[in-house]
PDB file of C-alpha atoms in Angstrom:
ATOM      1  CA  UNK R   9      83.469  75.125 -91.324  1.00 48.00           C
ATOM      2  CA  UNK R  10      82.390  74.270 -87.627  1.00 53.00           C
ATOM      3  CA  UNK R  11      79.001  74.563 -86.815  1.00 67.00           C
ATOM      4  CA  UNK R  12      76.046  73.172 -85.286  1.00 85.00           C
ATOM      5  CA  UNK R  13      74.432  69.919 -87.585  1.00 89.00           C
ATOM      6  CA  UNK R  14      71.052  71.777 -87.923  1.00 93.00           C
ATOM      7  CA  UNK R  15      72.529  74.700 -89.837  1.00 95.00           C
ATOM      8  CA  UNK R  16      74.994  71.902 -91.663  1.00 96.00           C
ATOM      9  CA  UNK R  17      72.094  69.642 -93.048  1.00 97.00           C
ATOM     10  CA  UNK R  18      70.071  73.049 -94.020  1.00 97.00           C
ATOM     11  CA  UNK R  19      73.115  73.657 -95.364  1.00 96.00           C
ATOM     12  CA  UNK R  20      73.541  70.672 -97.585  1.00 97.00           C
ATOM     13  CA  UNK R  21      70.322  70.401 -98.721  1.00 97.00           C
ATOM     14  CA  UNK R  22      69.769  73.570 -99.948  1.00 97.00           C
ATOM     15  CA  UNK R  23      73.134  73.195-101.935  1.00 96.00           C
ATOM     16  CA  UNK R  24      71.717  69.932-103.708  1.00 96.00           C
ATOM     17  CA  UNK R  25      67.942  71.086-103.838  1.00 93.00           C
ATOM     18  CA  UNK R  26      67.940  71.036-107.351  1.00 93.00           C
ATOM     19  CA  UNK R  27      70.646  67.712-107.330  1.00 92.00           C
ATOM     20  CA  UNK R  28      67.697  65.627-106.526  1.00 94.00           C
ATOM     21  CA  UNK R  29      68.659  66.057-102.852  1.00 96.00           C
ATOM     22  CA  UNK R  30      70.379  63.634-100.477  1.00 98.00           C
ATOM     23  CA  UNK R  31      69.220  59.995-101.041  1.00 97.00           C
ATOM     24  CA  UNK R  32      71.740  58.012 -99.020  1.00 97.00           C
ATOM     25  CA  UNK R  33      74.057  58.473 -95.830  1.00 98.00           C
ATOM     26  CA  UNK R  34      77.154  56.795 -95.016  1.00 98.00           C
ATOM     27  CA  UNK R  35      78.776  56.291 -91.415  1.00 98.00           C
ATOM     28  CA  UNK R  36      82.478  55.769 -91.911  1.00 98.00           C
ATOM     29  CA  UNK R  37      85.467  55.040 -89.011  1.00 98.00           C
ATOM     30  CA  UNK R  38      87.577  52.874 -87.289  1.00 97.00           C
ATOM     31  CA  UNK R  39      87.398  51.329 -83.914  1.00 95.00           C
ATOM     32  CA  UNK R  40      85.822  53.009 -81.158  1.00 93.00           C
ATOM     33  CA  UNK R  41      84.884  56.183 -83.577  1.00 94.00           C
ATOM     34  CA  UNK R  42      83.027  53.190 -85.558  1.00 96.00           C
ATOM     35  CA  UNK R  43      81.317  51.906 -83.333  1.00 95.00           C
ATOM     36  CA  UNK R  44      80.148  55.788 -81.588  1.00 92.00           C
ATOM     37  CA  UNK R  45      78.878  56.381 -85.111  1.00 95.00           C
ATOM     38  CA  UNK R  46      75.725  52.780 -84.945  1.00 95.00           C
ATOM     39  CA  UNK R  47      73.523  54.729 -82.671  1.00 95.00           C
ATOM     40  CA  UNK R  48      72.624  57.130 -85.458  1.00 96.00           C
ATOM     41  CA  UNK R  49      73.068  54.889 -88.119  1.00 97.00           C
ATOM     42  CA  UNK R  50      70.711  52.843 -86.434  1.00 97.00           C
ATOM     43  CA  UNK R  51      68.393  55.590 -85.859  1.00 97.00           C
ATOM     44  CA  UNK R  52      68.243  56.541 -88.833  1.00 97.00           C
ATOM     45  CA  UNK R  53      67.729  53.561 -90.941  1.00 97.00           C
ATOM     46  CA  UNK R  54      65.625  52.599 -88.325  1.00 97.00           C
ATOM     47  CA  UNK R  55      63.610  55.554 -88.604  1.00 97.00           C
ATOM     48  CA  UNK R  56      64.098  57.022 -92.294  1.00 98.00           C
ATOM     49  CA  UNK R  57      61.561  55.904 -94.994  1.00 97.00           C
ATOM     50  CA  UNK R  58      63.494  57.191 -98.327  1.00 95.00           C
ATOM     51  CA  UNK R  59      66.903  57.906 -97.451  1.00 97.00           C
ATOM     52  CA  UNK R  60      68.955  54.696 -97.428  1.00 97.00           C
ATOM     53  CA  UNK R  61      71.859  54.391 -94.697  1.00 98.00           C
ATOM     54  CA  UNK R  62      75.461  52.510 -94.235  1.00 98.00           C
ATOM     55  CA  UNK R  63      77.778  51.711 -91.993  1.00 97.00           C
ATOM     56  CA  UNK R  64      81.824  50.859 -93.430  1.00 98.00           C
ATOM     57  CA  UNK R  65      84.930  50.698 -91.741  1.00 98.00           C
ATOM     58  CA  UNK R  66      87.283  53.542 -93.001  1.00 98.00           C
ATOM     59  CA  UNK R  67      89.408  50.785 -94.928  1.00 97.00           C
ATOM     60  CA  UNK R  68      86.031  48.768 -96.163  1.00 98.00           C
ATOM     61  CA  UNK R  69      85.186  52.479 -97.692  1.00 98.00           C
ATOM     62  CA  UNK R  70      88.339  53.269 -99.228  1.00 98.00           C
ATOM     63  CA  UNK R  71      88.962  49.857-101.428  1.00 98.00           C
ATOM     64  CA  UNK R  72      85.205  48.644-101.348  1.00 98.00           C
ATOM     65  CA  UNK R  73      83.673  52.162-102.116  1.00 98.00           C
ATOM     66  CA  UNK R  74      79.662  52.204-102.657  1.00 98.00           C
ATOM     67  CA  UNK R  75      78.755  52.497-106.116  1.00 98.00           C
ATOM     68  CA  UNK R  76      76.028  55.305-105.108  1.00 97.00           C
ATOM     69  CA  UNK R  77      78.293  57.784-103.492  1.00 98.00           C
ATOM     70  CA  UNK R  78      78.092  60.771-105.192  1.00 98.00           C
ATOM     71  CA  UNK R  79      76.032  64.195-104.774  1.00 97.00           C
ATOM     72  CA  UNK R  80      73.309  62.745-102.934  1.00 98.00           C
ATOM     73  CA  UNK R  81      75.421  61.230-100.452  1.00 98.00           C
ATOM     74  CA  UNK R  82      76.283  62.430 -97.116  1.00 98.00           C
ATOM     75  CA  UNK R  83      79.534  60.518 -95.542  1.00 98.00           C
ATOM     76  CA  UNK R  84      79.895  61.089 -91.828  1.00 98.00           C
ATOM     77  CA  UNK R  85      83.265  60.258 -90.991  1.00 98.00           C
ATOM     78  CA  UNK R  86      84.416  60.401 -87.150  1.00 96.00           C
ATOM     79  CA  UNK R  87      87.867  59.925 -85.924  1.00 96.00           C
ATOM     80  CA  UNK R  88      88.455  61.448 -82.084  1.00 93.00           C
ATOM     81  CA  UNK R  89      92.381  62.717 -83.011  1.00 94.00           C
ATOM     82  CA  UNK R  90      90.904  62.788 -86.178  1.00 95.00           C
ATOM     83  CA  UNK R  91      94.721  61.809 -87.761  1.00 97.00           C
ATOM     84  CA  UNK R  92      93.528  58.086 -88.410  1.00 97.00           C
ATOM     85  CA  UNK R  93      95.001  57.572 -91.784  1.00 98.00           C
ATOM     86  CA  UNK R  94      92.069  55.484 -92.857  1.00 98.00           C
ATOM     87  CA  UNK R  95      89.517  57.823 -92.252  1.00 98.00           C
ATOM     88  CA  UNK R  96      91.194  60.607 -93.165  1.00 98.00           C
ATOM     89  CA  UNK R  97      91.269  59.088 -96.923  1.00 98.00           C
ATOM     90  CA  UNK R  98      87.464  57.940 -96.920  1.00 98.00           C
ATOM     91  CA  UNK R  99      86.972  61.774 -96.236  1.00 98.00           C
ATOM     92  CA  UNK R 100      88.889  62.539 -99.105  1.00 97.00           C
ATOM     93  CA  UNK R 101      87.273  59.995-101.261  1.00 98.00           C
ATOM     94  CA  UNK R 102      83.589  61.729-100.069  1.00 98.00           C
ATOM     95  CA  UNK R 103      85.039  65.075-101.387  1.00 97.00           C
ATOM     96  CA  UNK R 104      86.156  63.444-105.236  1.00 97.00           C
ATOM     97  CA  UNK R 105      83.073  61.875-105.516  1.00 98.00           C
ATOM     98  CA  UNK R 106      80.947  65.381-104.829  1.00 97.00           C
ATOM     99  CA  UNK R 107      79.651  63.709-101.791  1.00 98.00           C
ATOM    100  CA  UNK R 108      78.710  66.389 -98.590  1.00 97.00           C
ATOM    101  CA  UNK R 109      81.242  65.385 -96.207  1.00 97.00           C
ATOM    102  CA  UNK R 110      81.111  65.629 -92.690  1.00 97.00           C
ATOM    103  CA  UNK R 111      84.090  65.482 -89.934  1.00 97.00           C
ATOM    104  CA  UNK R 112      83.678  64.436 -86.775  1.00 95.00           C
ATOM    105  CA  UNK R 113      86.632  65.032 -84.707  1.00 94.00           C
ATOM    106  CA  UNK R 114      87.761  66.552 -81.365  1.00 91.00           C
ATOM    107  CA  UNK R 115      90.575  68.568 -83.360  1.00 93.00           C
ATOM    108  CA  UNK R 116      88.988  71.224 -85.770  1.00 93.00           C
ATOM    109  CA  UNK R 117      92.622  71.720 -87.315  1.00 95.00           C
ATOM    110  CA  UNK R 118      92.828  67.949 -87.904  1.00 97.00           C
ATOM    111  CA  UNK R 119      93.801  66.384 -90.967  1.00 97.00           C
ATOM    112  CA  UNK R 120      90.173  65.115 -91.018  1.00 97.00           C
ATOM    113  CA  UNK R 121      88.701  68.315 -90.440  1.00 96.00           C
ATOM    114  CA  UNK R 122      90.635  69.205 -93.531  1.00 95.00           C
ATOM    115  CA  UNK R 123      89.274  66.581 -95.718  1.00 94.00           C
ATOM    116  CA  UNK R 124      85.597  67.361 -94.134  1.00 94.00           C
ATOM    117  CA  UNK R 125      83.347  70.113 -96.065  1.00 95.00           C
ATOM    118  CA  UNK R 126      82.143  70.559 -92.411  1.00 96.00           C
ATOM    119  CA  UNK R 127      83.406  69.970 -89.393  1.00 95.00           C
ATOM    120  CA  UNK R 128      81.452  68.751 -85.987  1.00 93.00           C
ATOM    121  CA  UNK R 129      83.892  69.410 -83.187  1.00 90.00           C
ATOM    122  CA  UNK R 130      83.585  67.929 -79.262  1.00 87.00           C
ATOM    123  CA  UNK R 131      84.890  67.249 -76.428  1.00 82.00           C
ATOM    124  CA  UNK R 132      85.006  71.223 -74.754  1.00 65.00           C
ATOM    125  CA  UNK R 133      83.107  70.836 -71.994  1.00 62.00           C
ATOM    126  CA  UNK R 134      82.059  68.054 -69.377  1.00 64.00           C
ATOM    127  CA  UNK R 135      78.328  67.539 -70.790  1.00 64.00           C
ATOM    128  CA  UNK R 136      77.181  64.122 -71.482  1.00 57.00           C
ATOM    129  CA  UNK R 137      76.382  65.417 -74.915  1.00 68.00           C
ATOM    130  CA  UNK R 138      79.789  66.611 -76.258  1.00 73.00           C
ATOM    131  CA  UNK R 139      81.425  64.077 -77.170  1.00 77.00           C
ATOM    132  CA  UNK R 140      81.234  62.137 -80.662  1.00 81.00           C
ATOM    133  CA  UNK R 141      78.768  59.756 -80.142  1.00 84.00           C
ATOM    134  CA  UNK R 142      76.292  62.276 -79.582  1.00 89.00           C
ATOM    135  CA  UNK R 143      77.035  64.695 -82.166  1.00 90.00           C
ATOM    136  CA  UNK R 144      76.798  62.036 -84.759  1.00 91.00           C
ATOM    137  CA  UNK R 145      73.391  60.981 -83.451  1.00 94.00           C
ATOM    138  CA  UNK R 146      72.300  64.562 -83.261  1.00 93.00           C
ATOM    139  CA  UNK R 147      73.258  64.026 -87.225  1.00 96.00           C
ATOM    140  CA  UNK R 148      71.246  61.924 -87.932  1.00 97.00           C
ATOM    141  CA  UNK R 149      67.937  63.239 -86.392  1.00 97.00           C
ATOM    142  CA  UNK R 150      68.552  66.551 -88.106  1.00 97.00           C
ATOM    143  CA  UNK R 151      69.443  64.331 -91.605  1.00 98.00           C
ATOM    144  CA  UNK R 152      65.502  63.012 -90.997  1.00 98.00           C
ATOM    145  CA  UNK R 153      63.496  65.859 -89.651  1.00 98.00           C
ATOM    146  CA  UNK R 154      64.844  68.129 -92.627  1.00 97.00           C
ATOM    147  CA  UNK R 155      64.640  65.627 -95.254  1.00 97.00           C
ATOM    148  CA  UNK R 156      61.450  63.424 -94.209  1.00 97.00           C
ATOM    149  CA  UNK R 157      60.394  65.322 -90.758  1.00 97.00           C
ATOM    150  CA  UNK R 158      60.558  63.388 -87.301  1.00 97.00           C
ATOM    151  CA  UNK R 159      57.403  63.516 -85.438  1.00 96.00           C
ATOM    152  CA  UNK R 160      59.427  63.690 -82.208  1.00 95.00           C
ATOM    153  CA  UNK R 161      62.009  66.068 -83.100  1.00 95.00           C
ATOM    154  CA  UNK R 162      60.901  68.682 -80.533  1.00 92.00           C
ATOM    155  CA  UNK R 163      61.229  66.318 -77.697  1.00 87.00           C
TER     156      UNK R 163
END
């Protein structure tokens, strides 16, 4: 499913509302997709009072897996081909542990996009925000406002 991440958190949340909710948020990927993903993660753990947040490598995921992952997790994974073998797994491990995963990718028909319950696509048009960076930051504000509210969100 591709869509915007304001309708995907709503989404999510109302799917676990009566899970307890999300209560953590991981930021999983390799290389440059990594490192696009630490301006939300920093945001948000910056930011968020009760949701905890993390930040693996694809591989550090997939053998070092948190012991909290489960239905009150949200992964973000981000891969820009969105074929890298690494994060294509973690995505997969997201799914068998009930977590809500999200893909970020440029390729909606991606093997990650496969392995994502939703799917953030980029990279259509020439605007400073479409690209992957953005759209996981964009993430992560709408992961706060809708589970804690952001007293900045409209600006």
């Amino acid at each position: 499913m591709t869509c915007c991440p304001k309708s995907i958190i709503a989404d999510i949340l109302k799917a676990r509302e009566d899970k307890g909710g999300i209560v953590n948020v991981y930021y999983v990927a390799c290389g440059g997709s990594y490192a696009g993903l630490h301006p939300g993660k920093y945001f948000l753990q910056s930011e968020a009072k009760k949701v905890t947040v993390d930040h693996y490598t694809a591989n550090e995921f997939c053998h070092a897996t948190p012991k909290a992952l489960g239905p009150n997790s949200i992964v973000i994974t981000q891969s820009h081909s969105g074929t890298t073998p690494e994060t294509v797994k973690a995505a997969e491990i997201a799914q068998k542990a009930g977590a809500a995963s999200i893909a970020v990718t440029y390729d909606a028909e991606s093997p990650l996009a496969k392995n994502g319950d939703h799917v953030v696509t980029y990279g259509t048009t020439k605007e400073a925000n479409d690209n992957g960076h953005a759209k996981a930051l964009w993430l992560a504000v709408e992961i706060l406002n809708q589970i804690e509210g952001y007293a900045h969100y409209d600006a």
